[in-house]
Short mmCIF file of C-alpha atoms in Angstrom, two decimals:
data_model
loop_
_atom_site.label_atom_id
_atom_site.label_comp_id
_atom_site.label_asym_id
_atom_site.label_seq_id
_atom_site.Cartn_x
_atom_site.Cartn_y
_atom_site.Cartn_z
CA ARG A 1475 38.30 39.58 19.73
CA ALA A 1476 40.49 36.68 18.61
CA ALA A 1477 40.50 38.07 15.08
CA ARG A 1478 41.76 41.45 16.35
CA THR A 1479 44.52 39.74 18.31
CA LEU A 1480 45.56 37.67 15.28
CA THR A 1481 45.69 40.72 13.01
CA SER A 1482 47.10 43.30 15.43
CA LEU A 1483 50.57 43.17 13.87
CA ALA A 1484 49.31 43.65 10.30
CA PRO A 1485 49.66 47.02 8.58
CA ALA A 1486 46.75 49.34 9.42
CA LYS A 1487 45.78 49.60 5.77
CA ILE A 1488 44.89 45.90 5.41
CA ARG A 1489 43.96 45.15 9.02
CA PRO A 1490 40.15 45.48 8.51
CA LEU A 1491 40.23 43.00 5.63
CA LEU A 1492 42.38 40.56 7.59
CA GLU A 1493 40.10 40.91 10.64
CA LYS A 1494 37.07 40.09 8.50
CA LEU A 1495 38.83 37.05 6.99
CA ALA A 1496 40.00 35.85 10.42
CA THR A 1497 36.53 36.35 11.92
CA THR A 1498 34.87 34.40 9.11
CA PHE A 1499 37.45 31.62 9.41
CA LEU A 1500 36.99 31.37 13.19
CA GLN A 1501 33.19 31.37 12.82
CA GLY A 1502 33.54 28.46 10.38
CA LEU A 1503 35.44 26.48 13.01
CA HIS A 1504 32.46 26.74 15.37
CA ILE A 1505 30.99 23.50 13.99
CA LEU A 1506 34.02 21.59 15.23
CA LYS A 1507 32.93 22.04 18.86
CA SER A 1508 30.62 19.05 18.48
CA PRO A 1509 32.37 15.67 18.10
CA LYS A 1510 29.42 14.31 16.09
CA GLU A 1511 29.42 17.27 13.68
CA SER A 1512 33.21 17.11 13.43
CA PHE A 1513 32.97 13.45 12.46
CA TRP A 1514 30.46 14.19 9.70
CA VAL A 1515 32.47 17.16 8.39
CA LEU A 1516 35.65 15.06 8.31
CA SER A 1517 33.83 12.13 6.65
CA ALA A 1518 32.34 14.38 3.98
CA SER A 1519 35.73 15.98 3.33
CA VAL A 1520 37.47 12.61 2.98
CA ALA A 1521 34.72 11.37 0.65
CA ALA A 1522 34.86 14.51 -1.51
CA TRP A 1523 38.66 14.47 -1.80
CA THR A 1524 38.66 10.74 -2.56
CA CYS A 1525 36.11 11.24 -5.33
CA GLU A 1526 38.10 14.11 -6.77
CA PHE A 1527 41.50 12.42 -6.87
CA THR A 1528 39.88 9.24 -8.21
CA CYS A 1529 38.51 11.45 -10.99
CA PHE A 1530 41.99 12.85 -11.66
CA TYR A 1531 43.32 9.31 -11.92
CA LEU A 1532 40.52 7.81 -14.03
CA VAL A 1533 40.60 10.71 -16.49
CA ALA A 1534 44.38 10.22 -16.81
CA VAL A 1535 43.85 6.51 -17.53
CA GLY A 1536 41.07 7.22 -20.03
CA TYR A 1537 43.05 10.05 -21.62
CA HIS A 1538 46.06 7.71 -22.07
CA LEU A 1539 48.55 10.19 -20.65
CA ALA A 1540 52.07 9.20 -21.62
CA PRO A 1541 53.88 8.44 -19.47
CA PRO A 1542 50.95 7.28 -17.31
CA ILE A 1543 50.53 8.78 -13.85
CA THR A 1544 50.05 6.73 -10.69
CA PHE A 1545 47.14 6.98 -8.28
CA PHE A 1546 49.45 8.72 -5.78
CA THR A 1547 50.63 11.20 -8.43
CA ALA A 1548 47.01 11.98 -9.31
CA ALA A 1549 46.23 12.62 -5.64
CA LEU A 1550 49.27 14.87 -5.25
CA LEU A 1551 48.45 16.74 -8.46
CA MET A 1552 44.90 17.29 -7.25
CA ALA A 1553 46.04 18.55 -3.85
CA ILE A 1554 48.52 21.05 -5.29
CA VAL A 1555 46.11 22.29 -7.96
CA ASN A 1556 43.43 22.81 -5.29
CA LEU A 1557 45.87 24.76 -3.14
CA ALA A 1558 46.75 26.90 -6.16
CA ILE A 1559 43.13 27.87 -6.78
CA LEU A 1560 42.99 29.40 -3.31
CA ILE A 1561 44.81 32.33 -4.92
CA PRO A 1562 42.11 34.81 -5.96
CA ASN A 1563 41.38 34.23 -9.64
CA ALA A 1564 38.54 33.59 -12.07
CA PRO A 1565 35.37 31.87 -10.82
CA GLY A 1566 35.83 28.12 -10.56
CA GLY A 1567 39.60 28.52 -10.68
CA ILE A 1568 39.43 28.51 -14.47
CA GLY A 1569 42.88 29.22 -15.83
CA ILE A 1570 45.02 28.78 -12.72
CA PHE A 1571 43.77 25.18 -12.34
CA GLU A 1572 44.95 24.30 -15.83
CA LEU A 1573 48.18 26.32 -15.67
CA VAL A 1574 49.38 24.76 -12.42
CA GLY A 1575 48.41 21.29 -13.62
CA VAL A 1576 50.35 21.70 -16.87
CA LEU A 1577 53.39 23.04 -14.99
CA LEU A 1578 53.30 20.10 -12.57
CA LEU A 1579 52.94 17.51 -15.34
CA ALA A 1580 55.83 18.89 -17.45
CA PRO A 1581 58.66 17.46 -15.25
CA MET A 1582 56.99 14.04 -15.54
CA GLY A 1583 57.58 14.13 -19.29
CA ILE A 1584 53.99 14.80 -20.27
CA ALA A 1585 53.77 17.02 -23.35
CA LYS A 1586 52.30 20.49 -22.83
CA GLU A 1587 49.47 19.81 -25.31
CA SER A 1588 48.48 16.52 -23.67
CA ALA A 1589 48.70 18.05 -20.19
CA THR A 1590 46.54 21.00 -21.25
CA GLY A 1591 43.86 18.74 -22.72
CA TYR A 1592 43.97 16.49 -19.66
CA MET A 1593 43.66 19.39 -17.21
CA LEU A 1594 40.78 20.95 -19.18
CA LEU A 1595 38.93 17.64 -19.20
CA VAL A 1596 39.55 16.99 -15.49
CA HIS A 1597 38.37 20.49 -14.64
CA LEU A 1598 35.20 20.00 -16.67
CA VAL A 1599 34.50 16.62 -15.05
CA VAL A 1600 35.09 18.00 -11.55
CA LEU A 1601 33.47 21.42 -11.89
CA VAL A 1602 30.38 20.93 -14.06
CA PRO A 1603 28.51 18.23 -12.07
CA ILE A 1604 28.94 19.96 -8.70
CA THR A 1605 27.96 23.32 -10.19
CA LEU A 1606 24.82 21.87 -11.76
CA TRP A 1607 23.96 20.08 -8.51
CA GLY A 1608 24.40 23.32 -6.57
CA LEU A 1609 22.26 25.28 -9.06
CA TYR A 1610 19.54 22.62 -8.89
CA HIS A 1611 19.35 22.92 -5.10
CA PHE A 1612 19.64 26.70 -5.22
CA PHE A 1613 16.54 26.98 -7.42
CA ARG A 1614 14.77 24.09 -5.67
CA GLU A 1615 14.97 26.09 -2.44
CA GLY A 1616 13.42 29.06 -4.25
CA LEU A 1617 16.50 31.21 -3.72
CA SER A 1618 17.54 34.14 -5.86
CA LEU A 1619 20.69 36.23 -6.03
CA GLU A 1620 18.62 39.30 -5.15
CA GLN A 1621 17.34 37.61 -2.00
CA LEU A 1622 20.86 36.56 -0.98
CA GLU A 1623 22.19 40.11 -1.51
CA ARG A 1624 19.33 41.53 0.57
CA GLU A 1625 20.01 39.07 3.42
CA LYS A 1626 23.74 39.81 3.30
CA SER A 1627 23.06 43.56 3.49
CA GLN A 1628 20.81 43.01 6.51
CA GLN A 1629 23.45 40.88 8.24
CA ASP A 1630 26.15 43.46 7.52
CA ALA A 1631 23.90 46.23 8.89
CA GLN A 1632 23.21 44.22 12.07
CA ARG A 1633 26.90 43.47 12.52
CA ASN A 1634 27.89 47.14 12.09
CA HIS A 1635 25.12 48.43 14.39
CA PRO A 1636 24.70 45.96 17.27
#
């Protein structure tokens, strides 16, 4: 009901899509009803973001970017690049991640070639380990894409025919 209220002013053509997005978003907030769960979600988020912007910084130091970027600049770069990959694009944000990073580094005087190499390396360092870890657990649980599709179809059918 909240999703319908939020999307009631949207054009009729895109309203169903917006309702689905709003419903999914609101369902995701359900975990925040518990203070204990909220604490763990917040802690995990802070830890993940800290690891990621530390990676941005350490790769910049190891890559010898000239001029060098500060820890704060690395954190800001990471935050903006991550916001940019919210725009629908290729899996893993490949392409937009690098483009936005290069565009943000240009005003700092970092050459396009160096910025491109740096952003490619950072993306590899950030994306590959978490993807491999996820795949390991996916297969460890005995999951398959076919099984996930089947379960999604069943959930969609239940949702459409209560």
